[in-house]
Short mmCIF file of C-alpha atoms in Angstrom, two decimals:
data_model
loop_
_atom_site.label_atom_id
_atom_site.label_comp_id
_atom_site.label_asym_id
_atom_site.label_seq_id
_atom_site.Cartn_x
_atom_site.Cartn_y
_atom_site.Cartn_z
CA MET A 1 0.00 0.00 0.00
CA ARG A 2 2.85 2.32 0.89
CA LYS A 3 4.51 1.68 -2.48
CA ILE A 4 1.32 2.51 -4.29
CA ILE A 5 0.99 5.79 -2.46
CA CYS A 6 4.61 6.68 -3.16
CA LEU A 7 4.25 5.89 -6.83
CA SER A 8 1.12 7.96 -7.11
CA VAL A 9 2.86 10.90 -5.46
CA LEU A 10 5.74 10.61 -7.87
CA PHE A 11 3.33 10.41 -10.79
CA ALA A 12 1.52 13.49 -9.59
CA SER A 13 4.83 15.30 -9.15
CA SER A 14 5.99 14.49 -12.63
CA ALA A 15 2.73 15.78 -14.03
CA PHE A 16 3.39 19.21 -12.46
CA GLY A 17 7.18 19.26 -12.54
CA GLN A 18 9.30 18.10 -9.66
CA LEU A 19 11.28 19.55 -6.82
CA GLN A 20 14.81 20.46 -7.69
CA PRO A 21 17.63 19.38 -5.41
CA GLU A 22 18.33 22.06 -2.81
CA PRO A 23 21.70 23.15 -1.52
CA THR A 24 22.60 22.14 2.00
CA GLY A 25 24.41 24.33 4.44
CA ARG A 26 22.34 27.48 4.02
CA ILE A 27 22.37 29.71 7.10
CA GLU A 28 20.25 32.81 7.47
CA SER A 29 21.60 36.18 8.50
CA LEU A 30 20.04 39.34 9.90
CA PRO A 31 20.43 43.00 8.92
CA ALA A 32 23.05 45.01 10.82
CA SER A 33 20.37 47.49 11.80
CA TYR A 34 17.30 45.66 12.99
CA PRO A 35 13.84 46.85 11.88
CA GLU A 36 12.01 49.13 14.29
CA SER A 37 9.47 46.50 15.23
CA TRP A 38 12.03 43.98 16.47
CA ILE A 39 12.72 43.33 20.12
CA LEU A 40 15.26 41.24 22.01
CA LEU A 41 13.87 39.04 24.77
CA GLN A 42 16.42 38.51 27.51
CA ASP A 43 15.56 35.12 28.99
CA GLY A 44 17.29 34.72 32.32
CA ALA A 45 16.33 31.03 32.29
CA PHE A 46 15.51 31.06 35.96
CA PHE A 47 14.91 27.33 36.01
CA HIS A 48 18.14 26.50 34.20
CA MET A 49 20.33 29.54 34.64
CA LEU A 50 23.34 28.11 32.88
CA ASN A 51 21.40 28.05 29.64
CA GLY A 52 20.00 31.53 29.22
CA LYS A 53 19.37 33.13 25.89
CA VAL A 54 18.43 36.29 24.06
CA ILE A 55 15.82 35.85 21.34
CA VAL A 56 15.30 38.25 18.45
CA VAL A 57 11.59 38.63 17.69
CA ASP A 58 9.46 40.80 15.42
CA ALA A 59 6.83 42.22 17.78
CA ALA A 60 4.68 43.40 14.86
CA SER A 61 4.24 39.97 13.35
CA ASP A 62 1.19 37.76 13.78
CA ASP A 63 3.10 34.84 12.32
CA SER A 64 4.01 32.94 15.46
CA ALA A 65 6.68 30.92 13.69
CA GLY A 66 8.14 33.54 11.36
CA ARG A 67 8.44 36.28 13.94
CA VAL A 68 11.33 34.53 15.67
CA LYS A 69 14.46 35.72 13.88
CA GLY A 70 17.18 33.96 15.83
CA MET A 71 18.78 33.71 19.23
CA PHE A 72 22.09 33.53 21.00
CA ASN A 73 23.11 31.87 24.23
CA THR A 74 23.94 33.49 27.53
CA SER A 75 25.33 31.69 30.55
CA PHE A 76 24.23 32.11 34.16
CA ILE A 77 21.89 35.09 34.45
CA ALA A 78 23.96 37.12 32.05
CA GLN A 79 23.91 40.87 31.49
CA PHE A 80 23.13 42.36 28.09
CA TYR A 81 24.20 45.51 26.24
CA GLN A 82 23.30 46.52 22.72
CA LEU A 83 25.95 48.73 21.14
CA LYS A 84 24.74 51.83 19.32
CA SER A 85 27.92 52.61 17.39
CA ARG A 86 28.62 49.14 16.04
CA PRO A 87 26.42 46.21 15.00
CA GLU A 88 27.37 44.25 18.08
CA ILE A 89 25.80 42.95 21.24
CA VAL A 90 27.82 42.43 24.41
CA ILE A 91 27.01 39.81 27.03
CA ALA A 92 28.59 39.57 30.48
CA GLU A 93 28.37 35.90 31.41
CA THR A 94 29.79 33.23 33.68
CA PHE A 95 30.98 29.72 32.94
CA MET A 96 32.02 26.96 35.30
CA SER A 97 34.56 24.56 33.80
CA ARG A 98 32.40 21.54 34.60
CA GLY A 99 28.99 23.03 34.01
CA ASN A 100 27.69 23.62 37.51
CA ARG A 101 31.09 23.18 39.19
CA GLY A 102 34.79 23.63 38.58
CA GLU A 103 36.73 26.80 37.85
CA ARG A 104 34.72 29.94 37.27
CA THR A 105 35.45 32.09 34.25
CA ASP A 106 33.68 35.38 33.56
CA VAL A 107 33.78 36.87 30.09
CA LEU A 108 32.37 39.63 27.98
CA THR A 109 31.21 37.90 24.82
CA ILE A 110 30.78 40.03 21.72
CA TYR A 111 28.12 38.92 19.24
CA ASP A 112 27.79 40.11 15.67
CA LYS A 113 24.23 41.26 15.03
CA THR A 114 24.09 39.91 11.49
CA SER A 115 25.36 36.40 12.17
CA LEU A 116 24.38 36.19 15.83
CA ALA A 117 27.73 34.44 16.22
CA PRO A 118 30.29 35.28 18.89
CA THR A 119 33.11 37.25 17.31
CA GLY A 120 35.17 38.08 20.37
CA GLU A 121 35.65 37.41 24.04
CA ILE A 122 37.29 39.34 26.85
CA VAL A 123 38.10 37.43 30.02
CA ILE A 124 37.32 39.52 33.10
CA PRO A 125 37.82 38.87 36.82
CA PRO A 126 35.42 36.14 37.98
CA LYS A 127 33.41 38.39 40.23
CA ARG A 128 30.76 40.04 38.09
CA PHE A 129 27.52 40.80 39.92
CA SER A 130 25.31 37.72 39.92
CA ALA A 131 21.73 38.83 40.38
CA MET A 132 18.48 39.48 38.64
CA PRO A 133 19.47 41.29 35.44
CA THR A 134 19.10 45.05 35.20
CA ASN A 135 20.49 47.51 32.70
CA TYR A 136 23.07 49.01 35.03
CA ASN A 137 25.35 46.05 35.67
CA LEU A 138 27.02 46.41 32.27
CA GLN A 139 27.52 49.78 30.59
CA MET A 140 29.74 51.53 28.05
CA LEU A 141 31.60 54.86 28.10
CA ASP A 142 33.37 57.16 25.68
CA ASP A 143 31.50 56.23 22.49
CA GLU A 144 31.49 52.61 23.59
CA LYS A 145 35.28 52.35 23.67
CA ILE A 146 35.23 51.50 27.38
CA GLY A 147 33.15 48.76 28.94
CA LEU A 148 32.21 48.67 32.63
CA VAL A 149 31.13 45.59 34.56
CA TYR A 150 29.81 45.86 38.11
CA ASN A 151 31.38 43.34 40.54
CA PHE A 152 30.10 42.04 43.88
CA THR A 153 31.93 39.56 46.12
CA PRO A 154 30.25 41.21 48.33
CA ALA A 155 33.01 43.84 48.13
CA THR A 156 31.96 46.13 45.30
CA SER A 157 34.10 47.21 42.37
CA VAL A 158 33.97 47.94 38.66
CA THR A 159 35.91 46.10 35.96
CA VAL A 160 37.14 48.39 33.17
CA VAL A 161 37.56 46.92 29.70
CA ASP A 162 38.94 48.28 26.42
CA MET A 163 36.20 47.37 23.94
CA ILE A 164 38.30 48.29 20.89
CA GLN A 165 41.41 46.30 21.77
CA ARG A 166 39.14 43.83 23.49
CA GLU A 167 41.22 43.55 26.62
CA TYR A 168 40.80 43.85 30.35
CA LEU A 169 42.26 47.07 31.75
CA THR A 170 41.74 47.35 35.47
CA GLU A 171 39.43 47.08 38.46
CA ILE A 172 38.24 50.08 40.46
CA PRO A 173 36.91 49.60 44.01
CA ILE A 174 33.69 51.47 44.81
CA PRO A 175 33.20 50.61 48.49
CA GLY A 176 29.71 51.21 49.77
CA CYS A 177 28.37 51.84 46.27
CA SER A 178 26.86 49.72 43.52
CA LEU A 179 26.05 49.52 39.81
CA VAL A 180 27.34 51.64 36.93
CA TYR A 181 25.57 54.62 35.35
CA PRO A 182 27.37 56.11 32.35
CA MET A 183 28.37 59.76 32.40
CA ALA A 184 30.16 62.10 29.99
CA GLY A 185 33.50 61.07 28.56
CA ARG A 186 35.16 58.47 30.71
CA ALA A 187 33.16 58.95 33.89
CA PHE A 188 30.59 56.82 35.61
CA ALA A 189 28.39 57.05 38.67
CA SER A 190 27.21 54.53 41.26
CA LEU A 191 24.44 54.53 43.85
CA CYS A 192 25.59 54.30 47.45
CA THR A 193 24.03 52.71 50.49
CA ASP A 194 24.18 55.94 52.47
CA GLY A 195 21.90 57.72 49.99
CA SER A 196 24.57 59.49 47.96
CA MET A 197 26.10 58.95 44.54
CA LEU A 198 29.73 58.29 43.73
CA SER A 199 31.27 59.44 40.48
CA VAL A 200 34.58 58.17 39.14
CA GLN A 201 36.55 59.78 36.35
CA LEU A 202 38.90 57.56 34.35
CA ASP A 203 42.09 58.57 32.57
CA GLN A 204 43.01 57.55 29.03
CA ASP A 205 44.33 54.23 30.27
CA GLY A 206 41.12 53.44 32.07
CA ASN A 207 42.56 53.98 35.52
CA GLN A 208 40.83 56.10 38.11
CA ALA A 209 41.89 59.71 37.73
CA SER A 210 39.59 61.20 40.34
CA SER A 211 36.36 60.62 42.17
CA SER A 212 33.76 62.58 44.04
CA ARG A 213 30.70 61.96 46.14
CA THR A 214 27.44 63.89 46.19
CA ALA A 215 25.78 64.89 49.40
CA VAL A 216 23.22 62.42 50.72
CA PHE A 217 20.07 63.08 48.69
CA PHE A 218 17.80 60.08 49.29
CA ASP A 219 16.65 57.82 52.08
CA ALA A 220 17.82 54.30 51.24
CA ASN A 221 15.53 52.72 53.80
CA ASN A 222 12.26 54.58 54.03
CA ASP A 223 11.70 55.68 50.42
CA PRO A 224 14.61 54.31 48.39
CA LEU A 225 15.44 55.17 44.83
CA MET A 226 14.73 52.23 42.58
CA GLU A 227 18.00 51.48 40.83
CA LYS A 228 16.14 50.82 37.57
CA ALA A 229 16.27 54.38 36.28
CA ALA A 230 14.84 55.59 32.99
CA MET A 231 17.74 57.26 31.14
CA ILE A 232 16.67 60.16 28.90
CA ASP A 233 19.19 62.55 27.31
CA GLY A 234 21.80 61.68 29.90
CA ILE A 235 19.51 62.25 32.85
CA ALA A 236 18.66 59.30 35.07
CA TYR A 237 15.08 59.44 36.34
CA PHE A 238 14.91 57.29 39.45
CA PRO A 239 11.43 56.33 40.68
CA THR A 240 11.18 55.83 44.42
CA PHE A 241 9.25 53.14 46.24
CA LEU A 242 6.51 55.64 47.15
CA GLY A 243 6.22 57.18 43.70
CA ARG A 244 8.48 60.19 43.65
CA VAL A 245 10.90 60.77 40.78
CA VAL A 246 14.42 61.98 41.46
CA PRO A 247 16.25 63.16 38.32
CA VAL A 248 20.05 63.04 38.36
CA ASP A 249 21.87 64.79 35.53
CA LEU A 250 24.73 62.57 34.37
CA THR A 251 25.71 64.61 31.31
CA GLY A 252 28.80 65.97 33.06
CA THR A 253 31.50 64.20 34.99
CA GLU A 254 29.81 64.69 38.37
CA PRO A 255 26.14 63.93 39.10
CA LYS A 256 23.79 66.87 39.58
CA VAL A 257 20.69 66.03 41.57
CA GLY A 258 17.62 67.76 40.19
CA GLU A 259 14.32 68.76 41.70
CA GLU A 260 12.12 65.79 42.52
CA TRP A 261 8.54 65.45 41.37
CA SER A 262 5.70 62.98 41.81
CA LEU A 263 4.53 60.19 39.54
CA ILE A 264 1.29 59.98 41.45
CA GLY A 265 0.15 63.58 41.64
CA ASN A 266 -3.41 63.74 42.91
CA GLU A 267 -4.29 60.25 41.72
CA ALA A 268 -6.19 58.32 44.40
CA GLY A 269 -5.92 54.59 44.91
CA GLY A 270 -2.53 54.08 46.50
CA TRP A 271 -0.67 53.78 43.17
CA ARG A 272 3.01 52.94 43.24
CA PRO A 273 5.66 51.94 40.72
CA GLY A 274 6.62 48.27 40.76
CA GLY A 275 7.95 45.34 38.80
CA LEU A 276 11.21 43.88 37.61
CA ALA A 277 12.03 46.09 34.62
CA LEU A 278 9.50 48.74 35.53
CA THR A 279 10.79 51.69 33.52
CA ALA A 280 11.32 52.21 29.81
CA THR A 281 11.77 55.07 27.36
CA ASP A 282 10.77 55.68 23.77
CA SER A 283 12.63 57.42 20.95
CA SER A 284 10.92 60.73 21.69
CA GLY A 285 12.16 60.74 25.27
CA ARG A 286 9.01 59.86 27.15
CA MET A 287 9.23 57.80 30.32
CA TYR A 288 7.05 54.73 30.86
CA VAL A 289 6.50 53.30 34.34
CA LEU A 290 4.75 50.12 35.38
CA MET A 291 2.24 50.96 38.13
CA HIS A 292 0.01 49.09 40.58
CA PRO A 293 -2.71 50.31 42.97
CA ASP A 294 -3.03 49.68 46.69
CA GLY A 295 0.71 49.78 47.30
CA TYR A 296 2.15 48.59 50.59
CA GLU A 297 5.53 47.84 52.15
CA GLY A 298 6.99 45.15 49.93
CA SER A 299 4.88 45.84 46.81
CA HIS A 300 7.77 47.38 44.85
CA LYS A 301 8.20 44.24 42.73
CA ASP A 302 4.52 43.50 42.29
CA PRO A 303 3.15 43.16 38.76
CA GLY A 304 1.76 46.36 37.29
CA VAL A 305 -1.72 46.71 35.88
CA GLU A 306 -1.15 49.99 34.05
CA VAL A 307 1.73 51.73 32.34
CA TRP A 308 1.86 55.47 32.92
CA VAL A 309 3.58 57.64 30.35
CA PHE A 310 5.32 60.86 31.37
CA ASP A 311 6.75 63.89 29.64
CA VAL A 312 9.75 64.40 31.89
CA LYS A 313 10.23 68.00 30.78
CA THR A 314 6.78 69.12 31.86
CA ARG A 315 6.71 66.46 34.61
CA ARG A 316 3.19 65.54 33.60
CA ARG A 317 1.56 62.25 32.87
CA VAL A 318 0.54 62.30 29.22
CA ASP A 319 -0.98 58.85 28.89
CA ARG A 320 -1.91 55.74 30.80
CA ILE A 321 -2.15 52.32 29.18
CA GLU A 322 -4.30 49.72 30.85
CA LEU A 323 -2.78 46.28 30.54
CA GLY A 324 -4.94 43.33 29.62
CA MET A 325 -2.88 41.14 31.88
CA PRO A 326 -0.63 42.38 34.71
CA ALA A 327 3.04 42.57 33.79
CA ILE A 328 6.41 42.41 35.51
CA SER A 329 8.61 44.05 32.85
CA ILE A 330 8.15 46.50 30.00
CA GLY A 331 10.06 47.73 26.96
CA LEU A 332 9.50 49.91 23.90
CA THR A 333 10.25 49.41 20.25
CA ARG A 334 12.13 52.30 18.71
CA GLY A 335 10.83 54.83 16.17
CA ASP A 336 7.95 57.28 15.82
CA LYS A 337 5.22 54.71 16.33
CA PRO A 338 6.45 52.66 19.25
CA MET A 339 4.91 49.49 20.54
CA LEU A 340 4.85 48.77 24.24
CA VAL A 341 5.92 45.20 25.00
CA ALA A 342 5.26 43.70 28.40
CA THR A 343 6.21 40.42 30.06
CA ASN A 344 2.90 39.39 31.57
CA ILE A 345 2.44 37.22 34.64
CA GLU A 346 2.20 34.11 32.48
CA LEU A 347 5.60 35.08 31.14
CA GLU A 348 4.38 35.71 27.64
CA ILE A 349 4.92 38.97 25.82
CA ASP A 350 1.94 41.25 25.26
CA VAL A 351 2.19 43.94 22.60
CA TYR A 352 0.29 47.24 22.77
CA ASP A 353 0.10 50.11 20.32
CA VAL A 354 1.25 53.13 22.29
CA ALA A 355 -0.70 55.69 20.25
CA SER A 356 -4.06 54.01 20.83
CA GLY A 357 -3.20 52.07 23.96
CA GLU A 358 -4.81 49.03 22.38
CA PHE A 359 -3.65 45.49 22.83
CA GLN A 360 -2.35 44.03 19.57
CA ARG A 361 -1.12 40.51 20.14
CA THR A 362 0.59 38.11 22.49
CA LEU A 363 3.96 36.76 21.48
CA ASN A 364 3.95 33.15 22.63
CA ASP A 365 5.99 30.28 21.30
CA THR A 366 9.12 32.40 21.21
CA GLY A 367 11.18 29.79 23.03
CA ALA A 368 11.62 32.07 26.05
CA GLN A 369 10.62 30.73 29.46
CA THR A 370 11.51 33.62 31.76
CA PRO A 371 11.92 36.75 29.59
CA PHE A 372 12.97 39.09 32.36
CA LEU A 373 14.02 42.04 30.23
CA LEU A 374 12.71 43.34 26.91
CA HIS A 375 14.93 45.50 24.74
CA GLY A 376 13.80 47.48 21.71
CA ALA A 377 16.16 46.54 18.89
CA LEU A 378 18.71 48.99 17.52
CA MET B 1 6.43 23.44 37.79
CA LYS B 2 4.27 23.15 40.87
CA TRP B 3 4.54 26.86 41.41
CA LEU B 4 3.31 27.54 37.91
CA ASN B 5 0.21 25.47 38.40
CA GLY B 6 -0.43 27.25 41.64
CA TRP B 7 -0.07 30.55 39.90
CA LEU B 8 -2.54 29.67 37.21
CA ASP B 9 -4.98 28.17 39.68
CA ARG B 10 -5.05 31.40 41.50
CA SER B 11 -5.36 33.62 38.47
CA ALA B 12 -9.12 33.85 38.94
CA GLU B 13 -8.64 35.34 42.35
CA PHE B 14 -5.91 37.63 41.19
CA SER B 15 -5.07 40.64 43.14
CA THR B 16 -1.82 42.44 42.66
CA ARG B 17 -0.93 42.20 46.28
CA GLY B 18 -1.95 38.61 46.67
CA ILE B 19 0.12 37.36 43.80
CA ALA B 20 3.28 39.02 44.88
CA GLN B 21 2.96 37.91 48.43
CA ARG B 22 2.37 34.30 47.68
CA THR B 23 4.51 33.49 44.75
CA SER B 24 6.31 34.88 41.80
CA ARG B 25 8.08 33.67 38.73
CA ARG B 26 10.68 36.33 38.66
CA GLY B 27 11.86 35.88 42.16
CA PHE B 28 15.44 35.37 42.93
CA LEU B 29 17.88 34.96 45.66
CA GLY B 30 19.14 37.30 48.18
CA LYS B 31 20.66 37.24 51.62
CA PHE B 32 23.59 38.66 53.52
CA ALA B 33 25.92 38.74 56.44
CA GLY B 34 28.74 36.50 57.50
CA VAL B 35 32.40 36.33 56.85
CA VAL B 36 35.01 34.32 55.08
CA VAL B 37 38.38 34.54 56.74
CA GLY B 38 41.36 33.31 54.81
CA GLY B 39 39.11 31.10 52.76
CA ALA B 40 37.75 29.37 55.85
CA VAL B 41 34.09 29.65 56.56
CA THR B 42 32.97 30.93 59.92
CA VAL B 43 29.58 31.30 61.46
CA PRO B 44 27.79 34.43 60.21
CA LEU B 45 28.63 37.36 62.41
CA LEU B 46 27.24 40.62 61.26
CA PRO B 47 23.63 41.09 62.29
CA VAL B 48 23.89 38.09 64.56
CA ALA B 49 25.72 40.24 67.01
CA ARG B 50 22.39 41.89 67.61
CA SER B 51 20.64 38.66 68.49
CA GLN B 52 20.16 36.77 71.73
CA ASP B 53 20.68 33.12 72.42
CA ASN B 54 17.29 31.54 72.37
CA PRO B 55 15.87 28.05 72.27
CA ALA B 56 14.18 26.97 69.08
CA PRO B 57 10.93 28.86 68.79
CA LEU B 58 7.59 27.24 68.88
CA GLU B 59 6.05 27.79 65.53
CA GLU B 60 3.39 26.55 63.18
CA GLY B 61 2.75 26.46 59.46
CA ASP B 62 4.02 24.57 56.44
CA PRO B 63 7.73 25.17 55.77
CA ASN B 64 7.18 24.23 52.15
CA SER B 65 4.58 26.93 51.67
CA CYS B 66 5.50 30.45 50.63
CA GLU B 67 3.16 31.77 53.33
CA TYR B 68 5.34 30.26 56.08
CA TRP B 69 6.29 33.03 58.49
CA ARG B 70 10.06 32.68 58.10
CA TYR B 71 9.85 33.54 54.40
CA CYS B 72 8.86 37.17 54.90
CA ALA B 73 11.80 38.35 52.82
CA ILE B 74 12.94 35.28 50.90
CA ASP B 75 13.40 35.07 47.16
CA GLY B 76 14.19 31.72 45.62
CA PHE B 77 13.39 28.02 45.62
CA LEU B 78 12.48 26.59 49.02
CA CYS B 79 15.04 23.93 49.97
CA GLY B 80 12.39 21.80 51.67
CA CYS B 81 11.03 21.10 48.19
CA CYS B 82 14.48 20.20 46.87
CA GLY B 83 15.70 17.43 49.17
CA GLY B 84 16.73 19.70 52.00
CA SER B 85 14.65 21.43 54.64
CA VAL B 86 13.93 24.87 55.95
CA ASN B 87 17.33 24.83 57.68
CA SER B 88 19.41 22.32 55.72
CA CYS B 89 20.70 22.00 52.20
CA PRO B 90 19.90 19.15 49.80
CA PRO B 91 22.50 16.37 49.41
CA GLY B 92 25.56 17.31 47.39
CA THR B 93 25.14 21.04 47.67
CA GLU B 94 27.13 23.56 49.68
CA MET B 95 25.61 26.15 52.01
CA SER B 96 26.71 29.71 51.39
CA PRO B 97 28.31 31.26 54.48
CA ILE B 98 27.41 34.72 53.24
CA THR B 99 23.79 35.64 53.30
CA TRP B 100 21.26 38.29 53.98
CA ILE B 101 19.04 38.31 56.95
CA GLY B 102 15.38 39.12 57.28
CA THR B 103 13.44 40.01 60.37
CA CYS B 104 10.18 38.06 60.49
CA GLU B 105 7.47 37.93 63.09
CA ASN B 106 6.53 34.50 64.39
CA PRO B 107 2.72 34.55 64.70
CA VAL B 108 2.80 31.97 67.49
CA ASP B 109 4.68 34.07 70.03
CA GLY B 110 4.50 37.47 68.35
CA LYS B 111 8.27 37.86 68.52
CA SER B 112 10.48 39.02 65.70
CA TYR B 113 13.22 36.61 64.79
CA ILE B 114 16.35 37.06 62.72
CA VAL B 115 16.19 34.67 59.81
CA SER B 116 19.28 33.91 57.75
CA TYR B 117 18.44 32.96 54.15
CA ASN B 118 21.53 30.91 53.36
CA ASP B 119 21.58 29.71 49.77
CA CYS B 120 22.50 26.17 48.82
CA CYS B 121 24.93 26.16 45.93
CA GLY B 122 26.74 23.98 43.42
CA LYS B 123 23.79 22.48 41.59
CA SER B 124 21.57 24.20 39.07
CA SER B 125 18.13 25.63 39.93
CA CYS B 126 16.04 23.29 42.05
CA GLY B 127 12.97 24.49 40.17
CA ASN B 128 10.48 23.65 42.90
CA CYS B 129 8.53 25.94 45.21
CA LEU B 130 9.64 29.32 43.95
CA CYS B 131 8.79 31.90 46.57
CA GLN B 132 9.27 35.64 46.64
CA ARG B 133 8.21 38.00 49.39
CA ASN B 134 9.64 41.45 49.68
CA GLU B 135 8.88 42.70 53.17
CA GLY B 136 11.86 44.87 54.01
CA ASP B 137 13.58 44.16 50.70
CA ARG B 138 15.56 47.10 49.36
CA PRO B 139 17.49 47.79 46.12
CA VAL B 140 20.77 46.06 45.43
CA TYR B 141 22.83 49.10 46.45
CA ASN B 142 21.71 48.16 49.96
CA PRO B 143 22.84 44.54 49.69
CA ARG B 144 22.29 43.38 53.24
CA VAL B 145 18.57 43.76 52.62
CA ALA B 146 18.42 43.01 48.88
CA ASN B 147 16.91 39.72 47.78
CA ASP B 148 17.68 40.08 44.05
CA ILE B 149 21.26 38.95 44.64
CA ASN B 150 22.75 35.50 44.19
CA TRP B 151 24.48 34.93 47.50
CA CYS B 152 26.40 31.84 46.39
CA LEU B 153 29.54 33.69 47.40
CA GLY B 154 32.34 32.18 49.40
CA THR B 155 31.33 28.76 48.09
CA SER B 156 33.28 26.59 45.68
CA SER B 157 30.58 27.05 43.06
CA SER B 158 28.58 30.19 42.28
CA ILE B 159 25.66 28.22 40.96
CA TYR B 160 22.39 28.75 42.87
CA HIS B 161 20.18 25.83 43.83
CA CYS B 162 17.75 26.77 46.63
CA SER B 163 17.38 28.86 49.78
CA THR B 164 17.00 28.01 53.45
CA ALA B 165 15.48 30.14 56.23
CA ILE B 166 17.42 29.54 59.43
CA VAL B 167 16.35 31.10 62.70
CA ILE B 168 19.46 32.42 64.38
CA GLY B 169 18.00 34.40 67.24
CA THR B 170 15.43 36.92 68.30
CA ALA B 171 15.72 40.46 67.07
CA LEU B 172 16.47 43.10 69.62
CA ASP B 173 14.41 46.25 69.59
CA GLU B 174 16.13 49.11 67.83
#
């Protein structure tokens, strides 16, 4: 019976022509500049941290298979940085020589955006900060010539890397302070436990040339700054647990603390900012914040049910987007007509049109299990 | 994926507060305090200096439930669901000597106890009983009270497996 079926298929094929032999070994590639509608899902792989990944997805596509464009691996809750000046993506990751045991090696891995293949690697001290990913564990300075990696042993320091020569330069202690926020030239800032900010200025060799400390300007216990700032035109907008915003101008080589304002205004209902990646920005410089009502002590990582949109210049809320399903992280696609993407509490990605606020689609079947961070593609 | 089923089961009764208090998928580690001297592990010292010797407290509740009182500031997989217990690590893992400490109120006696959330390390994610509660949690620039951090530090492997919740004394009033 099988032979008969095969013969009939062949007969039918010959009646309409037949398939030509196809070449083997074809491998797709991506454009160096990704389309505006693409996003990168940073999957921290919480249930198998040694096998994380970043997946490139077209958020505008309703084709659940075709919208996945490719992926690359990341090891042990890696940190991610998308270069603006070169078609490269940098990953700070950790390997153990025997999988879950053995000698630890930390590296910055450089991926080419077109091939999604690793094209370089810089070995760094095996002490990079191992924690839930945020955008301020790995940053670049000086037109992306200098890379900075935040370390925690729990002594805190910053690894300085030459991204052009692709070599480790030095390590700078930042006792009492954490994370790296890029500043002008070769300077960076860090948030400190005492409620101040440290700034460090590097020389041409990447060594510390000078440093300074602001006065204490926030209460790290009672209404702390959330470290997940929205960065707009070189100004870091830090939401606080209770819903204030503290802008810090990082366009110079020393931080300038600006006048604080309120996310909440006169809104009733106990609204507070909360989530994992709870802030995002669009290409026009608006700030998006994930918000939840009925806030309480400990609600600062709760899923948000709305995204509030702010014009940071006028300090006014200009829009609020009601989410169909509560979300833990948000991101924006780039361009004039951005889409809001949100990791919902089922860990799928919901897409909303920002202009109308309307839900568009859910991106499931992307291969991501715990997409902690969502990055609009460059 | 027990936690996932629990999450979905509860979706009908969703409230923002309820979800975050009882479980979360994004949760992570966190803990602090203790020292490593010359590579040798010693008993945690930092906040413990503020505690009193005390017999084991009388308590109630399910140590494998996220609602259990000791987990007021935990973030990770509960070791009791991984082959360990609330105060021991599963076979073949290594307990981190460096940790962060929460202050949780025992509903039985109304006292606040210092709870050390030592991570168990050296095997990949347990994957069972993920629990995140953020009472007193603060951002990572305040690490002694930040539960987003992997505290598999001072161990031979940095790989996180699960978290314990060890009572180490009663908290003194400020």
